[in-house]
Structure formats: structure tokens, C-alpha cells
Short mmCIF file of C-alpha atoms in Angstrom, two decimals:
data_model
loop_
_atom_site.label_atom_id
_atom_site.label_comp_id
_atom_site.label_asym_id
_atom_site.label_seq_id
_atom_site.Cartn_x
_atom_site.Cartn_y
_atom_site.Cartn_z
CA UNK W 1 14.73 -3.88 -29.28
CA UNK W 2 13.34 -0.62 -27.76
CA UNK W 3 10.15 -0.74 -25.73
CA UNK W 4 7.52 2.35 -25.30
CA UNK W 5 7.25 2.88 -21.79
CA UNK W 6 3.29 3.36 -21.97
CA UNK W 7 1.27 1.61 -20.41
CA UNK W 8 -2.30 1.85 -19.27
CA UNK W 9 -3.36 -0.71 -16.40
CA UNK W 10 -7.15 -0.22 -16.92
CA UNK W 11 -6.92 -2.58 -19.77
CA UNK W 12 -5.26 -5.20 -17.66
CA UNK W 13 -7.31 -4.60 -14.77
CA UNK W 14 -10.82 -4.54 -16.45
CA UNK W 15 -9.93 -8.37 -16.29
CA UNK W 16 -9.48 -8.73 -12.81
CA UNK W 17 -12.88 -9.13 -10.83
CA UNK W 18 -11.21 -9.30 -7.29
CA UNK W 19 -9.70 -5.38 -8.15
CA UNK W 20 -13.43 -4.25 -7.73
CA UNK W 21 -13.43 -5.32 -4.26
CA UNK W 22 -14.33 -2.49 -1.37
CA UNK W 23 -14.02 -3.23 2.63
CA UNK W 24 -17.08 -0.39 3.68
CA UNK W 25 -16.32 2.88 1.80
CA UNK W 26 -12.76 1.81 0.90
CA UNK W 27 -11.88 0.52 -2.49
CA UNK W 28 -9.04 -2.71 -2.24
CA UNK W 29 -5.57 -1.94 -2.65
CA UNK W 30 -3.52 -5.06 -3.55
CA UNK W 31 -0.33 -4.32 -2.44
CA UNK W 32 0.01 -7.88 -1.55
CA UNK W 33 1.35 -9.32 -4.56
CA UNK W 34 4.66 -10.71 -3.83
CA UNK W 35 2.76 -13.00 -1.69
CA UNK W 36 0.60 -14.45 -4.85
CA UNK W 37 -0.92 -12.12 -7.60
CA UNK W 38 -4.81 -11.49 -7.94
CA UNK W 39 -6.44 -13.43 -11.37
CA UNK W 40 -7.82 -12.94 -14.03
CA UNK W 41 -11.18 -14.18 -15.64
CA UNK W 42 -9.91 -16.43 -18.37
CA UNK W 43 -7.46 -18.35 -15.85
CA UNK W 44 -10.66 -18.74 -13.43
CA UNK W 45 -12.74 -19.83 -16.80
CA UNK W 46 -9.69 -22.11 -17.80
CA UNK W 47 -10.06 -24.13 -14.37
CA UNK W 48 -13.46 -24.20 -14.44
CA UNK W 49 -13.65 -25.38 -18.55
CA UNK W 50 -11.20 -27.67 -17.62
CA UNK W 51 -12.92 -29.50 -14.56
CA UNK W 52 -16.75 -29.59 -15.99
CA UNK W 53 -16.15 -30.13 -19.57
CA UNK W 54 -12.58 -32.37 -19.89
CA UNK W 55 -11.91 -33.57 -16.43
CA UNK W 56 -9.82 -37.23 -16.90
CA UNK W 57 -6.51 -38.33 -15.65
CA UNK W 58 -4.21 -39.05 -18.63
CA UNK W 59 -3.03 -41.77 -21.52
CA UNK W 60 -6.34 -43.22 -21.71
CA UNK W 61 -7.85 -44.12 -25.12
CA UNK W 62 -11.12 -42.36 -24.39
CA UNK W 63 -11.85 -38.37 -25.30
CA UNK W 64 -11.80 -36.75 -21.96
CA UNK W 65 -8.49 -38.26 -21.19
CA UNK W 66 -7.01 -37.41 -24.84
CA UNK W 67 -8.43 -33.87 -24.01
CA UNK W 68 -6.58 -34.03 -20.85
CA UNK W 69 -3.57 -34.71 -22.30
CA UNK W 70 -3.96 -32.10 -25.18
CA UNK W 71 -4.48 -29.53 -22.58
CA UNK W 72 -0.83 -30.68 -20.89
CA UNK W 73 0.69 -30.71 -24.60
CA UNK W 74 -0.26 -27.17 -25.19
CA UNK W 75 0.33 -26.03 -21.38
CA UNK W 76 3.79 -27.39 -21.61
CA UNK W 77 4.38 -25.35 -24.94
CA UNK W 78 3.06 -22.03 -23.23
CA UNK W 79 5.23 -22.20 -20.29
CA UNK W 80 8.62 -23.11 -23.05
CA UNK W 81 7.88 -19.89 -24.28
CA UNK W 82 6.89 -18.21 -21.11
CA UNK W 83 10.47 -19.61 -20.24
CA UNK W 84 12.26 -18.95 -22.75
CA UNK W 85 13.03 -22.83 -24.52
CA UNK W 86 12.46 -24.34 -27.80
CA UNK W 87 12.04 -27.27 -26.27
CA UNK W 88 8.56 -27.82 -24.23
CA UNK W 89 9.42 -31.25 -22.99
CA UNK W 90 12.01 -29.77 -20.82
CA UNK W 91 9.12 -28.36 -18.92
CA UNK W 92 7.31 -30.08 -15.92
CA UNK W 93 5.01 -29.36 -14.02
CA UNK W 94 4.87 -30.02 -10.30
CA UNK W 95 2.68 -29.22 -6.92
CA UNK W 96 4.46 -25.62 -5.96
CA UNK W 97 8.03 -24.45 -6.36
CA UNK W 98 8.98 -25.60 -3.00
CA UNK W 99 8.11 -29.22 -3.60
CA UNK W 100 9.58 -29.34 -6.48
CA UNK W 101 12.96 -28.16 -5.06
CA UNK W 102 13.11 -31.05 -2.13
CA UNK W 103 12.36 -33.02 -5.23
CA UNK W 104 15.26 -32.25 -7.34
CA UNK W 105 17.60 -31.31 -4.14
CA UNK W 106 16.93 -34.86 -3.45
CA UNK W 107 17.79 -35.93 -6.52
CA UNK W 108 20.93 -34.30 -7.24
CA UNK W 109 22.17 -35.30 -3.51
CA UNK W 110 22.44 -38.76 -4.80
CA UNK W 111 25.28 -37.37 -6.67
CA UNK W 112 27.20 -35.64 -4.07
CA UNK W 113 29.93 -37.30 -2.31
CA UNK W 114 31.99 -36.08 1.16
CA UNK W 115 34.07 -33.22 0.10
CA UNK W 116 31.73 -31.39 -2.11
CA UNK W 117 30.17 -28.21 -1.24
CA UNK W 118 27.23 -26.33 -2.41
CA UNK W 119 26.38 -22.42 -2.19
CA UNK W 120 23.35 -20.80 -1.31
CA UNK W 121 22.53 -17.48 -0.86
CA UNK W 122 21.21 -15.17 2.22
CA UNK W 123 19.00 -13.15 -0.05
CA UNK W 124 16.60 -16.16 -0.70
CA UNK W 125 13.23 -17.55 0.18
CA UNK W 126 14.21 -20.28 2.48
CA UNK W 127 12.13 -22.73 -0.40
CA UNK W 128 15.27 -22.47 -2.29
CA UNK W 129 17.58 -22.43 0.75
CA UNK W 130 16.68 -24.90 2.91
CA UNK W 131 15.87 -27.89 1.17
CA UNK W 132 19.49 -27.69 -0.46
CA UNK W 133 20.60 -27.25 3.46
CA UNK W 134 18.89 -30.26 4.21
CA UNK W 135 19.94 -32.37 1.17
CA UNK W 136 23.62 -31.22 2.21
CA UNK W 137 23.17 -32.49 5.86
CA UNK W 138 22.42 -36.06 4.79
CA UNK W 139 25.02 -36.30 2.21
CA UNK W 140 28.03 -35.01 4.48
CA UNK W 141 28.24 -31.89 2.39
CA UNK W 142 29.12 -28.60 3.15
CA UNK W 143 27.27 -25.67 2.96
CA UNK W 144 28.49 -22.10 2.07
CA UNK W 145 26.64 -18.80 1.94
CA UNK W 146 26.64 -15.58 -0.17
CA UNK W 147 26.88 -12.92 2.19
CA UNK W 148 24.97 -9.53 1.68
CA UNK W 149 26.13 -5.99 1.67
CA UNK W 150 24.08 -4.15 4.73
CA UNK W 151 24.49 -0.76 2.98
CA UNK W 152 21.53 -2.15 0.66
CA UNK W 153 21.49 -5.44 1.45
CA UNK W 154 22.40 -6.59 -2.41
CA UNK W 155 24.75 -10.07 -3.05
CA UNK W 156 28.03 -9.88 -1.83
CA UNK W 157 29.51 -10.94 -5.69
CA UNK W 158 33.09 -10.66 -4.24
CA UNK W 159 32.36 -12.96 -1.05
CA UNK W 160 30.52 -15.16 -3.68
CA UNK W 161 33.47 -15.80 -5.79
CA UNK W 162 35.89 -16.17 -2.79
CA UNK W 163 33.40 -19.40 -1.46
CA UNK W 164 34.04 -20.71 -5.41
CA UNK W 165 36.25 -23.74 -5.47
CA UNK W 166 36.65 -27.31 -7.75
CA UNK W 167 34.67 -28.71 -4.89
CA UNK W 168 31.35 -26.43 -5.43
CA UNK W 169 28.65 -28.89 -7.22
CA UNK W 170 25.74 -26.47 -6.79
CA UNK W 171 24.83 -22.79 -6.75
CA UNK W 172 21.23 -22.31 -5.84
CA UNK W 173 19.83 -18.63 -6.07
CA UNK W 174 17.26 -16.45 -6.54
CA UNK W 175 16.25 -14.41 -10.08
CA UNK W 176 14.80 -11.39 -7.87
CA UNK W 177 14.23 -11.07 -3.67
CA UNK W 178 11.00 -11.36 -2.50
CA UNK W 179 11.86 -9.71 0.72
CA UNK W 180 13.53 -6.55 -1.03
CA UNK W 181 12.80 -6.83 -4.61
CA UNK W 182 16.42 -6.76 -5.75
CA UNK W 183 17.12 -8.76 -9.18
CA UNK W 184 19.99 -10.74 -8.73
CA UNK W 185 23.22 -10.06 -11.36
CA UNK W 186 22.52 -13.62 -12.52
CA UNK W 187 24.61 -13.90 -15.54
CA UNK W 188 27.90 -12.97 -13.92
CA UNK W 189 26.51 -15.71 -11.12
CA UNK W 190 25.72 -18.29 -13.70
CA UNK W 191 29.06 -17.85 -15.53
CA UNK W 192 31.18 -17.61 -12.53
CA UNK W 193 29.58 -20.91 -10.78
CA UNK W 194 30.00 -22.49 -14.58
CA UNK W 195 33.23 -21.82 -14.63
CA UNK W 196 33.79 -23.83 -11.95
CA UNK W 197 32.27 -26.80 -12.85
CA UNK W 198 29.24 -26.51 -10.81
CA UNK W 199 25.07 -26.42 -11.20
CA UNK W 200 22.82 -23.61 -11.00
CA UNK W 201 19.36 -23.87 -9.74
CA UNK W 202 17.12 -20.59 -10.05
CA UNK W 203 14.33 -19.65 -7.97
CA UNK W 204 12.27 -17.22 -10.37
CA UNK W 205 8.99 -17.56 -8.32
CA UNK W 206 9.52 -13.71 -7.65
CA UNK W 207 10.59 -12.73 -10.68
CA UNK W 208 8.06 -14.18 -13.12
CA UNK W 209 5.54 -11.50 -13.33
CA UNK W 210 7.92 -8.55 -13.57
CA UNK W 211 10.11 -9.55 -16.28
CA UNK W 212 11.35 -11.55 -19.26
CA UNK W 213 12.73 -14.98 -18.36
CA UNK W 214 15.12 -16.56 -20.93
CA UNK W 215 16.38 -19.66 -19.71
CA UNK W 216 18.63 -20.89 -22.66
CA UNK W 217 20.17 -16.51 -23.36
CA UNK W 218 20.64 -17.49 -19.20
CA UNK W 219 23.02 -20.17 -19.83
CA UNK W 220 21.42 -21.67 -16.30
CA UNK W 221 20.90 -25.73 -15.69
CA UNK W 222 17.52 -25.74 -13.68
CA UNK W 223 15.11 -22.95 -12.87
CA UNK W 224 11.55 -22.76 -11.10
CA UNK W 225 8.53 -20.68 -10.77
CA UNK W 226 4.95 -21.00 -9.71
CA UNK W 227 1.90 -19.83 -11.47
CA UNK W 228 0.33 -18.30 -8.24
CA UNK W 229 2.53 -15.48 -8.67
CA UNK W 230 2.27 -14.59 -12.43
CA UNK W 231 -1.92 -14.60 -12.38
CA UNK W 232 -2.22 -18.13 -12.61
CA UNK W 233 -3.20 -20.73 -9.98
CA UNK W 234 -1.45 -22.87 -7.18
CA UNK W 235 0.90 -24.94 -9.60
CA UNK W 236 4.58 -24.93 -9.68
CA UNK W 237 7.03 -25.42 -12.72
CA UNK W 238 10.52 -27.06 -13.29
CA UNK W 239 12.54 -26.43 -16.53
CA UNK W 240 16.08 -27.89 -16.58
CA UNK W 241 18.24 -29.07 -19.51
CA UNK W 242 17.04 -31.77 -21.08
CA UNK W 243 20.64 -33.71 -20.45
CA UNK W 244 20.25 -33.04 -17.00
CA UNK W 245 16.87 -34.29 -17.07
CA UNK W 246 17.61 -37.47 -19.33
CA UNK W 247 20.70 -38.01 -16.82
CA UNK W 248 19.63 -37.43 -13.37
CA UNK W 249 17.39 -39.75 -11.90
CA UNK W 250 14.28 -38.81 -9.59
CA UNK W 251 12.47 -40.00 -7.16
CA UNK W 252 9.57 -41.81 -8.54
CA UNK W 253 7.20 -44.90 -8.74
CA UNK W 254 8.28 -47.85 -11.32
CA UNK W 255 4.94 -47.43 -13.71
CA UNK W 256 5.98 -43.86 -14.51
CA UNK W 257 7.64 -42.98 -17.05
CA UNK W 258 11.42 -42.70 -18.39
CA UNK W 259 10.48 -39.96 -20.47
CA UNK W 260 10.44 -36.26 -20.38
CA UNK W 261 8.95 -34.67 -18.60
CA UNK W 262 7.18 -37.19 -17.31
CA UNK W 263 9.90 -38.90 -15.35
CA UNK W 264 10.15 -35.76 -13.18
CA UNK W 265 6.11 -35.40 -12.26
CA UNK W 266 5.09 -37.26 -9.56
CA UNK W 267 1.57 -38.48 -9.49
CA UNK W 268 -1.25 -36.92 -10.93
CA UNK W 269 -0.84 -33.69 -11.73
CA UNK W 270 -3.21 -30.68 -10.84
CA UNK W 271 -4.54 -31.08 -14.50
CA UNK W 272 -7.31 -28.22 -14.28
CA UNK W 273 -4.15 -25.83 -12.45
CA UNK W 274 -1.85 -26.04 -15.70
CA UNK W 275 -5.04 -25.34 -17.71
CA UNK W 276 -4.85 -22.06 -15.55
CA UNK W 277 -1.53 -21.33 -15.75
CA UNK W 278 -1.19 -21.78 -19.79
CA UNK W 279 -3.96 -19.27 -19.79
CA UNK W 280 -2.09 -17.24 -17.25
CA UNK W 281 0.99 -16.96 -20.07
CA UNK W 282 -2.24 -16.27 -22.78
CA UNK W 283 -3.42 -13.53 -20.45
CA UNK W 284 0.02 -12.01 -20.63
CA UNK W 285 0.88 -12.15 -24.42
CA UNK W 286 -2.49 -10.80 -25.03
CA UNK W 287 -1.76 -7.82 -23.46
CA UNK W 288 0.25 -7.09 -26.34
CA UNK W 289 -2.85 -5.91 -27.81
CA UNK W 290 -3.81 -3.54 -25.51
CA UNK W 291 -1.25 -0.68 -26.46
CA UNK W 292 0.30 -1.75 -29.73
CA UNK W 293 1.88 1.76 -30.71
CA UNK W 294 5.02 -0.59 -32.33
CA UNK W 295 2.35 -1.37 -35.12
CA UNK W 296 2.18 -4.88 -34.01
CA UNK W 297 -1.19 -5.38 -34.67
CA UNK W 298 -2.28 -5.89 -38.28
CA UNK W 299 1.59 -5.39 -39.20
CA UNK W 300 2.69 -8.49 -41.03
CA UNK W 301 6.14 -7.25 -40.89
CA UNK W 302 6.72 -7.92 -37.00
CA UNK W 303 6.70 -10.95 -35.29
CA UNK W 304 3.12 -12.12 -33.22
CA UNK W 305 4.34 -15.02 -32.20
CA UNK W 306 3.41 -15.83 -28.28
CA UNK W 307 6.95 -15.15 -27.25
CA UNK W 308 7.35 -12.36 -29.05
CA UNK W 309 4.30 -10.86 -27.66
CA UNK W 310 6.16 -11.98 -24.21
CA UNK W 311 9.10 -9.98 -25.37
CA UNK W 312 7.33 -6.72 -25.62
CA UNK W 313 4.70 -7.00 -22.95
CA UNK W 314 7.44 -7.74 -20.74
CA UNK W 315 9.00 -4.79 -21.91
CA UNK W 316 6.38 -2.29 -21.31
CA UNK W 317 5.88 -3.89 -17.94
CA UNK W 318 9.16 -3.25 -16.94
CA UNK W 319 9.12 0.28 -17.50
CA UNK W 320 5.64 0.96 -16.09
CA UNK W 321 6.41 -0.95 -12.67
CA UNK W 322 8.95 1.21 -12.37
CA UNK W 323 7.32 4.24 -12.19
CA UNK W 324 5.62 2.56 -9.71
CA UNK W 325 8.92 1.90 -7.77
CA UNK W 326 10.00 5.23 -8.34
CA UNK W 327 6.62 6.55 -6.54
CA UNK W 328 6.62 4.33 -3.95
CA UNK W 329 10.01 4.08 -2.67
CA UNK W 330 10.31 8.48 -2.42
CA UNK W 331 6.77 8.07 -1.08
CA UNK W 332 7.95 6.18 1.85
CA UNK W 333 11.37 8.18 2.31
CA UNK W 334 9.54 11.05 2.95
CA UNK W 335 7.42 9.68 6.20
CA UNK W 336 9.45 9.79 9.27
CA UNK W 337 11.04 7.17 10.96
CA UNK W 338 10.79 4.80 7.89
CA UNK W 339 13.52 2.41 6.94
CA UNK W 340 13.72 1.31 3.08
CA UNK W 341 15.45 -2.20 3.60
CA UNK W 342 17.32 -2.66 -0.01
CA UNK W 343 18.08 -0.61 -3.04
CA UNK W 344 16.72 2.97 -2.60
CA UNK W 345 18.67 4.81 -5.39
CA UNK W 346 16.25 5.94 -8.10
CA UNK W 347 18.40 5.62 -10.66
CA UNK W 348 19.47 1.81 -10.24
CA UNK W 349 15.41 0.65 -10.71
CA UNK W 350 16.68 -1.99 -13.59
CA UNK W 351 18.34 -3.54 -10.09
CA UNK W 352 14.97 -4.48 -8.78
CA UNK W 353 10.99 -5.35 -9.00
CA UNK W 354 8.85 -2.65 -7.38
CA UNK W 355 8.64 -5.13 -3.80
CA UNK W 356 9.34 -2.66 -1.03
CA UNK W 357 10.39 -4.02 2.95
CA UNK W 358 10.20 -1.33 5.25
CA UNK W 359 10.12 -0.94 8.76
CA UNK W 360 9.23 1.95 10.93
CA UNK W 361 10.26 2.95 14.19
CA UNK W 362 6.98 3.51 16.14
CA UNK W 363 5.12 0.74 15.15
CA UNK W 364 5.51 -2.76 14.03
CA UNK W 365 5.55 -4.29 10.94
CA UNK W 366 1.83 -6.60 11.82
CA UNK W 367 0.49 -3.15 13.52
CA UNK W 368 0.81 -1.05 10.55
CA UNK W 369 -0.60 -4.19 7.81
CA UNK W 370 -3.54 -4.41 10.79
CA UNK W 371 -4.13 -0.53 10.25
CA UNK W 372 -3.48 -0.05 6.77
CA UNK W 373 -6.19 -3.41 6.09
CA UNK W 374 -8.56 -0.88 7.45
CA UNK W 375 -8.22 1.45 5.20
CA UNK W 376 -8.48 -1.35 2.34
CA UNK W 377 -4.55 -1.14 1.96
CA UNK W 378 -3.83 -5.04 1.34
CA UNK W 379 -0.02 -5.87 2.64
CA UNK W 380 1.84 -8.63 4.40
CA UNK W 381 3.82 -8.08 7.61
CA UNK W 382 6.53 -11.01 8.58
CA UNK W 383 9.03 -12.41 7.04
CA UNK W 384 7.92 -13.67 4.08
CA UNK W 385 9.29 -16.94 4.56
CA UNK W 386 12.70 -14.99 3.26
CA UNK W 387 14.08 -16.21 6.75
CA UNK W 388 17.97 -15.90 5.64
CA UNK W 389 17.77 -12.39 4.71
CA UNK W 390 15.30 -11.16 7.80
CA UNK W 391 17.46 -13.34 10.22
CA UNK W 392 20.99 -12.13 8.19
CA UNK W 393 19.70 -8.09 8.55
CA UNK W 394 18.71 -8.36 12.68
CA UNK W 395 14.82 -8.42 11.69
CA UNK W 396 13.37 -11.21 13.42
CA UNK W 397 11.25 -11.58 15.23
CA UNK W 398 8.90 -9.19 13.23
CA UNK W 399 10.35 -8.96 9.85
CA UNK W 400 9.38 -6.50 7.80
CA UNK W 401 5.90 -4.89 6.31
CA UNK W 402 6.01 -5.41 2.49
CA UNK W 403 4.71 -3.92 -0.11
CA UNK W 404 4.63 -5.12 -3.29
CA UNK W 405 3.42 -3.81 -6.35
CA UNK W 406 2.33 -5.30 -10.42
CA UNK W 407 1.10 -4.04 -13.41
CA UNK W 408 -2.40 -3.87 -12.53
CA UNK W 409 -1.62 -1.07 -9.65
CA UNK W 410 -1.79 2.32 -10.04
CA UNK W 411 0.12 5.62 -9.38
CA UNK W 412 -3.15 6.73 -7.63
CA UNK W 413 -3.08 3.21 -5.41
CA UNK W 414 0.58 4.05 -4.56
CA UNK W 415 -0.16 7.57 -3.41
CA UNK W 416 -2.60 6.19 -1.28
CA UNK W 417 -1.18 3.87 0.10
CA UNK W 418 1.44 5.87 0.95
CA UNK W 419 -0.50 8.89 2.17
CA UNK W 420 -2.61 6.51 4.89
CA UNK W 421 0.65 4.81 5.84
CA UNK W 422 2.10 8.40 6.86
CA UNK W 423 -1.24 9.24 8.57
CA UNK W 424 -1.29 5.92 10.78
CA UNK W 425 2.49 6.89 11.64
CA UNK W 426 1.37 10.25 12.52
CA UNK W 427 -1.28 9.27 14.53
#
């Protein structure tokens, strides 16, 4: 399928009241969106619908509760295709991606005996590091790591292989870095951990609003994400194969039930959240509409369906962000005594999301986010909670200052941002 690279963010952010926002005579800059995305008006009006007009916990014979569990139903079949299944009860719905990883690393340590090992990766958030560390600890496991490659801190996929063995159980990995923005070569991971008998778990929190996620074309066994980041609200999601799902058994209290998903959702759910984050997928496929120059609109020839919207929104995002990438990343290599950590060659941009880490020589990371916030330049300094990478690259204690870009940003935000960045360094 080929995808027109325009794109015009106006339509997209029209819909976002927080992009309106000034601090004095500056207008906001959200560079800030690897650590959770701005929202748009129908998610807000989703929540809000949700809590005045249907609020009700679930499986009661009364309408707000049926109306509860309609809006669950059709949440469930938004975030399948969002996902990338046929098969919405394979989807589950939990607090944030974090919990729901000590949930299922918990699980799955049940089945672990002494011998077995599991690999993680350097490049991750430590959600989807740690609790498989921890999980490991208390079930006499061992632990391997992926090491990176300094030159641009990308997956050591030759180190990766070497840790491989009969006794690996578990891979656990991440889709894209939300430290450095690389996307991870996960089908050669997948196929290679596969191969050797063991799971993959994929942490696509970063990935999610940058690009197309197809679980069952991935070939993985469990992957997560969390609505905050793709223009939804605080609410994380699960999918794994169903056998997996069926066969593994959770944590949980004895009047839930045995079913999917249900068996893997603990306690009530954050019922008016997943009525934000199906309308957080809705936002997204309706953007479809905004540039249809493939004759999609009106065209009975091509498909409308909500994923296939997906597929070509997705598309055009993916080429638009990065321009944005492009911009930003020979923006910053042209202020002095600025480090690009991770991949800086413009012409391997299908390698990563338009998240930038950078670190400057005459100032730190919190100094420069303090100065740029005055300017109305929104960006996070730290380490993002990607602890293994910012510890692996000789960052602590003051990580990094991120950038991090989406489709509602401009080339005319990036310019800016850029251009005050090099005047506070100059100064």
C-alpha cells in the first residue's frame, strides 16, 4: 500500500484545546509527549458522557450497568483493531502498562523453574524491565541483558542471539525507546526468541501513537500499551493470545471470572477511562477524513473500515513525523556542544519515532527544560524512568533533556524550539 506523505496538523490540532495554551506572550510548545500526549475534545466528552449519563459497575440487569458493559464491548473491539486482532476478547484492559506487567510477570513466574532464564533489554523503560527482574529473583531465575551499541546506542542483535539458549522462557522488549526514540527490529527479535522456544512480551506504550501496531502480522505472544500516550486517558491495555490467556492463570479473586478477558482484569475497571480511550482510537481513524487524496471518502471501492482507516492514518503519520525528525535532529546538530544520544543518520528515520535525548555540555539537562519552560517550550529533563539505558550510557545522575514530538506539532514549533534552545546555550 503506498501512503501520501501530506499531512496538515491544523486539522488534528483544531481538536486539541490544551494546544491554545500561552505562558505570558508565549504560545505552548508540547514537546513533552513521550511523557503522555495532550487530548482531544471527544476523549474529554467520552469521560465525561460516560460518568454523568451511564456511570454503573457491570453485569447488572438494570440499564446503566448494561450501558456500562456495552461501552466495554465496543471499547474492547476498538482497541482489537487499534491492535491489530480479530479477536476483541483477547483484549483487557488494566490500571497502566506497568501494573499490568507485575501482573502478568507474576503470572508467568509461576511457570518458571531453577534453570530457566529470561532476557530483557537495556534499551527499555524499567516498567518492562524490572518487574520481569523482580519476578526472576523470586523464582531462582536468571536474568540476561541485550546489550546496546554506544555508537548509537541501538540493540546489540548479535549479543542478543548469543544470550539465546533452550533455557530462555521469556524475551521482554520494547516496540520503540522512549529515551531515544529508536524502533526496535522486532520481527527478527520475535522470530529469533520463537525459535527458541521462548515468550515475547512487548512494551508498545512508546510506540502507539507513531505507528501501526499489528499484533497477529507480529507473530508476538503478549504486548501492552497505555492510552495516556496515544490521546486517550490514564488506562493501560494487555493483548496476548488467547491460548496463553485461556492457559495461564492470574492472580485474581474467586468471584471473577474464568473467562476472557475478564479473568485477567482485576477489580473494577476505570469504566469512564476505556470510554476515553475507544474514542482515543475513533479520534485517530477519523483523521482519515481530514486529507483523503486516496479517494477514500465517498469511494465505495476502498475499504472504510476502522482499521483500515488505522492503516492509512498511520501511514501519513509516519511520514509527516518524520519530517519532523528530520528538522529537529539537524536543528540540534547544528548548536554547539550538543550531544544527539541515538540514531542521528537522516536517512535511517524508518529506525525511529521523532523522541530526541540530548545533552549539552554547558548546562544540564533540568537547567535547559527550566529555561526553555520560559519560553513556553514544554520538555522533560531526567531519565524518563528509561533507567537501563541512562544508567547503561554513563547518564545518571541527570539523564537526558527530551524532546519528543507527534502529529499535532509543527515544523514552525520545531524551529522554535530549536532556535531558543541555541539562544539559552549561547547565553
Amino acid at each position: 500500500m503506498t501512503f501520501s506523505p501530506d499531512w496538515n496538523p491544523d486539522v488534528a490540532r483544531s481538536q486539541f484545546p490544551a494546544l491554545n495554551r500561552t505562558i505570558g506572550q508565549h504560545a505552548v510548545v508540547h514537546l513533552d509527549g513521550p511523557a503522555g500526549s495532550q487530548v482531544p475534545s471527544r476523549v474529554a466528552d467520552a469521560v465525561r458522557r460516560y460518568l454523568l449519563e451511564t456511570n454503573a459497575n457491570c453485569g447488572a440487569p438494570f440499564p446503566n450497568s448494561q450501558a456500562t458493559d456495552a461501552t466495554l464491548t465496543q471499547a474492547r473491539e476498538a482497541l482489537a483493531d487499534f491492535l491489530g486482532t480479530r479477536d476483541p476478547e483477547t483484549v483487557c484492559f488494566g490500571a497502566n502498562m506497568t501494573t499490568i506487567t507485575f501482573q502478568v510477570s507474576r503470572a508467568l513466574a509461576r511457570t518458571w523453574k531453577s534453570g530457566d532464564e529470561i532476557i530483557v533489554s537495556r534499551l527499555d523503560h524499567d516498567a518492562n524491565f524490572t518487574p520481569w527482574v523482580l519476578a526472576a529473583r523470586d523464582s531462582g531465575v536468571n536474568v540476561r541483558e541485550i546489550d546496546l551499541r554506544p555508537d548509537d546506542w541501538t540493540l546489540d542483535l548479535q549479543d542478543f542471539r548469543s544470550k539465546l539458549s533452550s533455557r530462555t522462557r521469556l524475551v521482554a522488549v520494547g516496540y520503540a525507546s522512549n529515551a531515544t526514540g529508536t524502533v526496535n527490529p522486532l520481527r527478527d527479535i520475535i522470530r529469533d526468541a520463537q525459535n527458541h522456544g521462548a515468550l515475547t512480551y512487548i512494551d508498545a506504550v512508546h510506540f502507539a501513537p507513531h505507528g501501526r501496531i499489528q499484533v497477529e502480522a507480529l507473530g508476538c505472544d503478549f504486548l501492552v500499551c497505555s492510552a495516556y500516550k496515544f490521546f486517550g486517558p490514564h488506562v493501560g491495555v494487555l493483548w496476548g493470545r488467547r491460548e496463553l490467556l485461556r492457559e495461564i492463570q492470574p492472580y485474581k479473586l474467586r468471584p471473577a471470572p474464568e473467562t476472557l478477558p475478564g479473568r485477567w482484569m482485576t477489580g473494577t475497571q476505570n469504566h469512564e477511562g476505556i470510554a476515553g480511550a475507544a474514542a482515543a482510537v475513533e479520534y485517530i481513524a477519523s483523521l482519515d477524513h481530514s486529507s483523503s487524496d486516496d479517494g477514500a471518502i465517498g469511494d465505495n471501492s476502498v475499504d472504510n473500515s476502522r482499521s483500515a482507516k488505522l492503516d492509512r492514518v498511520f501511514g501519513r503519520i509516519k511520514y509527516y513525523e518524520q519530517s519532523l525528525s528530520k528538522r529537529l535532529i539537524h536543528g540540534l546538530q547544528q548548536i554547539p556542544g550538543i550531544r544527539v544520544h541515538g540514531i542521528t543518520d537522516l536517512e535511517r528515520l524508518d529506525d525511529r519515532v521523532p523522541t530526541i535525548s540530548m545533552t549539552s555540555a554547558s548546562a544540564s539537562p533540568r537547567e535547559l527544560a527550566i529555561r526553555l519552560a520560559e519560553h513556553g517550550i514544554f520538555a522533560w529533563p531526567g531519565n524518563h524512568y528509561a533507567l537501563p539505558f541512562t544508567e547503561r550510557a554513563k547518564l545518571e545522575p541527570n539523564g537526558t533533556l527530551r524532546l519528543g514530538a507527534l502529529h499535532y506539532n509543527t515544523i514552525e514549533e520545531i524551529d522554535r524550539a530549536v532556535e531558543i534552545l541555541a539562544n539559552i546555550i549561547a547565553s
